[in-house]
Amino acid sequence: LSTHIVEDVANLCERFCIIKKGQVVAVTTPQEALAEIDAKIYLRPSQSLESKHSEAVLTEKFIMGQKFESVFCDAQVNDQYKPVTASLEDFYLYKMQQGAN
């Protein structure tokens, strides 16, 4: 199965891989993927385009007219960061962000 629909992966696949620019960047199960990013996904008010080195901005969204960023962060955070439940989409976006520079 080759898809960009993450929900299909969650519902149909026991194992999956992520390929970035022809290179395999992850081979895992949905459970292992979620465990890797568990308690590391936060929602914070949108900031400048620069993030701390330990963060990867995954998505931007508007909630009640205010702009927020979903971020992967494995360091200590302040009270502006609200933990959210990690999803396979978060895992995919995190893996695609790694080594993006």
C-alpha positions as protocol buffer text, in pm:
chain_id: "A"
residue {
  index: 1
  type: LEU
  ca { x: 0 y: 0 z: 0 }
}
residue {
  index: 2
  type: SER
  ca { x: 138 y: 338 z: -97 }
}
residue {
  index: 3
  type: THR
  ca { x: -62 y: 630 z: 38 }
}
residue {
  index: 4
  type: HIS
  ca { x: -40 y: 979 z: 176 }
}
residue {
  index: 5
  type: ILE
  ca { x: -356 y: 920 z: 380 }
}
residue {
  index: 6
  type: VAL
  ca { x: -224 y: 851 z: 727 }
}
residue {
  index: 7
  type: GLU
  ca { x: -559 y: 719 z: 850 }
}
residue {
  index: 8
  type: ASP
  ca { x: -531 y: 436 z: 595 }
}
residue {
  index: 9
  type: VAL
  ca { x: -195 y: 337 z: 744 }
}
residue {
  index: 10
  type: ALA
  ca { x: -338 y: 340 z: 1096 }
}
residue {
  index: 11
  type: ASN
  ca { x: -635 y: 125 z: 993 }
}
residue {
  index: 12
  type: LEU
  ca { x: -476 y: -119 z: 747 }
}
residue {
  index: 13
  type: CYS
  ca { x: -107 y: -168 z: 819 }
}
residue {
  index: 14
  type: GLU
  ca { x: 73 y: -372 z: 1082 }
}
residue {
  index: 15
  type: ARG
  ca { x: 407 y: -221 z: 972 }
}
residue {
  index: 16
  type: PHE
  ca { x: 493 y: 73 z: 750 }
}
residue {
  index: 17
  type: CYS
  ca { x: 788 y: 270 z: 621 }
}
residue {
  index: 18
  type: ILE
  ca { x: 837 y: 635 z: 538 }
}
residue {
  index: 19
  type: ILE
  ca { x: 1047 y: 728 z: 237 }
}
residue {
  index: 20
  type: LYS
  ca { x: 1195 y: 1076 z: 200 }
}
residue {
  index: 21
  type: LYS
  ca { x: 1377 y: 1169 z: -122 }
}
residue {
  index: 22
  type: GLY
  ca { x: 1428 y: 801 z: -204 }
}
residue {
  index: 23
  type: GLN
  ca { x: 1569 y: 715 z: 139 }
}
residue {
  index: 24
  type: VAL
  ca { x: 1386 y: 506 z: 399 }
}
residue {
  index: 25
  type: VAL
  ca { x: 1367 y: 720 z: 714 }
}
residue {
  index: 26
  type: ALA
  ca { x: 1146 y: 491 z: 925 }
}
residue {
  index: 27
  type: VAL
  ca { x: 1035 y: 129 z: 934 }
}
residue {
  index: 28
  type: THR
  ca { x: 801 y: 71 z: 1225 }
}
residue {
  index: 29
  type: THR
  ca { x: 455 y: -23 z: 1350 }
}
residue {
  index: 30
  type: PRO
  ca { x: 183 y: 230 z: 1427 }
}
residue {
  index: 31
  type: GLN
  ca { x: 225 y: 150 z: 1798 }
}
residue {
  index: 32
  type: GLU
  ca { x: 605 y: 194 z: 1792 }
}
residue {
  index: 33
  type: ALA
  ca { x: 572 y: 519 z: 1597 }
}
residue {
  index: 34
  type: LEU
  ca { x: 331 y: 665 z: 1850 }
}
residue {
  index: 35
  type: ALA
  ca { x: 550 y: 549 z: 2140 }
}
residue {
  index: 36
  type: GLU
  ca { x: 851 y: 729 z: 1985 }
}
residue {
  index: 37
  type: ILE
  ca { x: 676 y: 1068 z: 1995 }
}
residue {
  index: 38
  type: ASP
  ca { x: 456 y: 1010 z: 2300 }
}
residue {
  index: 39
  type: ALA
  ca { x: 451 y: 1312 z: 2534 }
}
residue {
  index: 40
  type: LYS
  ca { x: 661 y: 1515 z: 2287 }
}
residue {
  index: 41
  type: ILE
  ca { x: 387 y: 1683 z: 2081 }
}
residue {
  index: 42
  type: TYR
  ca { x: 265 y: 2025 z: 2195 }
}
residue {
  index: 43
  type: LEU
  ca { x: 43 y: 2305 z: 2077 }
}
residue {
  index: 44
  type: ARG
  ca { x: 182 y: 2654 z: 2136 }
}
residue {
  index: 45
  type: PRO
  ca { x: 93 y: 3006 z: 2025 }
}
residue {
  index: 46
  type: SER
  ca { x: 259 y: 3081 z: 1692 }
}
residue {
  index: 47
  type: GLN
  ca { x: 604 y: 3234 z: 1724 }
}
residue {
  index: 48
  type: SER
  ca { x: 864 y: 3361 z: 1482 }
}
residue {
  index: 49
  type: LEU
  ca { x: 977 y: 3134 z: 1200 }
}
residue {
  index: 50
  type: GLU
  ca { x: 1277 y: 3033 z: 1410 }
}
residue {
  index: 51
  type: SER
  ca { x: 1221 y: 2758 z: 1660 }
}
residue {
  index: 52
  type: LYS
  ca { x: 1444 y: 2633 z: 1934 }
}
residue {
  index: 53
  type: HIS
  ca { x: 1696 y: 2375 z: 1815 }
}
residue {
  index: 54
  type: SER
  ca { x: 1514 y: 2097 z: 2002 }
}
residue {
  index: 55
  type: GLU
  ca { x: 1181 y: 2169 z: 1829 }
}
residue {
  index: 56
  type: ALA
  ca { x: 1031 y: 2081 z: 1494 }
}
residue {
  index: 57
  type: VAL
  ca { x: 724 y: 2277 z: 1385 }
}
residue {
  index: 58
  type: LEU
  ca { x: 486 y: 2019 z: 1240 }
}
residue {
  index: 59
  type: THR
  ca { x: 178 y: 2221 z: 1147 }
}
residue {
  index: 60
  type: GLU
  ca { x: 21 y: 2561 z: 1186 }
}
residue {
  index: 61
  type: LYS
  ca { x: -348 y: 2607 z: 1256 }
}
residue {
  index: 62
  type: PHE
  ca { x: -598 y: 2871 z: 1356 }
}
residue {
  index: 63
  type: ILE
  ca { x: -813 y: 2812 z: 1664 }
}
residue {
  index: 64
  type: MET
  ca { x: -1076 y: 3073 z: 1738 }
}
residue {
  index: 65
  type: GLY
  ca { x: -885 y: 3328 z: 1531 }
}
residue {
  index: 66
  type: GLN
  ca { x: -549 y: 3271 z: 1701 }
}
residue {
  index: 67
  type: LYS
  ca { x: -257 y: 3107 z: 1520 }
}
residue {
  index: 68
  type: PHE
  ca { x: -98 y: 2803 z: 1687 }
}
residue {
  index: 69
  type: GLU
  ca { x: 183 y: 2567 z: 1598 }
}
residue {
  index: 70
  type: SER
  ca { x: 196 y: 2196 z: 1662 }
}
residue {
  index: 71
  type: VAL
  ca { x: 555 y: 2114 z: 1758 }
}
residue {
  index: 72
  type: PHE
  ca { x: 769 y: 1812 z: 1841 }
}
residue {
  index: 73
  type: CYS
  ca { x: 986 y: 1897 z: 2140 }
}
residue {
  index: 74
  type: ASP
  ca { x: 1195 y: 1659 z: 2349 }
}
residue {
  index: 75
  type: ALA
  ca { x: 1321 y: 1925 z: 2591 }
}
residue {
  index: 76
  type: GLN
  ca { x: 1161 y: 2097 z: 2887 }
}
residue {
  index: 77
  type: VAL
  ca { x: 882 y: 2334 z: 2787 }
}
residue {
  index: 78
  type: ASN
  ca { x: 713 y: 2632 z: 2949 }
}
residue {
  index: 79
  type: ASP
  ca { x: 346 y: 2680 z: 3033 }
}
residue {
  index: 80
  type: GLN
  ca { x: 263 y: 2816 z: 2686 }
}
residue {
  index: 81
  type: TYR
  ca { x: 311 y: 2463 z: 2551 }
}
residue {
  index: 82
  type: LYS
  ca { x: 1 y: 2246 z: 2587 }
}
residue {
  index: 83
  type: PRO
  ca { x: 56 y: 1870 z: 2548 }
}
residue {
  index: 84
  type: VAL
  ca { x: -161 y: 1703 z: 2286 }
}
residue {
  index: 85
  type: THR
  ca { x: -219 y: 1340 z: 2197 }
}
residue {
  index: 86
  type: ALA
  ca { x: 29 y: 1231 z: 1931 }
}
residue {
  index: 87
  type: SER
  ca { x: -97 y: 1095 z: 1600 }
}
residue {
  index: 88
  type: LEU
  ca { x: 61 y: 903 z: 1314 }
}
residue {
  index: 89
  type: GLU
  ca { x: 37 y: 1222 z: 1110 }
}
residue {
  index: 90
  type: ASP
  ca { x: 255 y: 1392 z: 1374 }
}
residue {
  index: 91
  type: PHE
  ca { x: 505 y: 1106 z: 1342 }
}
residue {
  index: 92
  type: TYR
  ca { x: 510 y: 1136 z: 964 }
}
residue {
  index: 93
  type: LEU
  ca { x: 558 y: 1513 z: 974 }
}
residue {
  index: 94
  type: TYR
  ca { x: 831 y: 1479 z: 1237 }
}
residue {
  index: 95
  type: LYS
  ca { x: 1021 y: 1225 z: 1027 }
}
residue {
  index: 96
  type: MET
  ca { x: 989 y: 1445 z: 719 }
}
residue {
  index: 97
  type: GLN
  ca { x: 1126 y: 1742 z: 918 }
}
residue {
  index: 98
  type: GLN
  ca { x: 1434 y: 1555 z: 1040 }
}
residue {
  index: 99
  type: GLY
  ca { x: 1740 y: 1663 z: 848 }
}
residue {
  index: 100
  type: ALA
  ca { x: 1538 y: 1915 z: 651 }
}
residue {
  index: 101
  type: ASN
  ca { x: 1813 y: 2180 z: 668 }
}
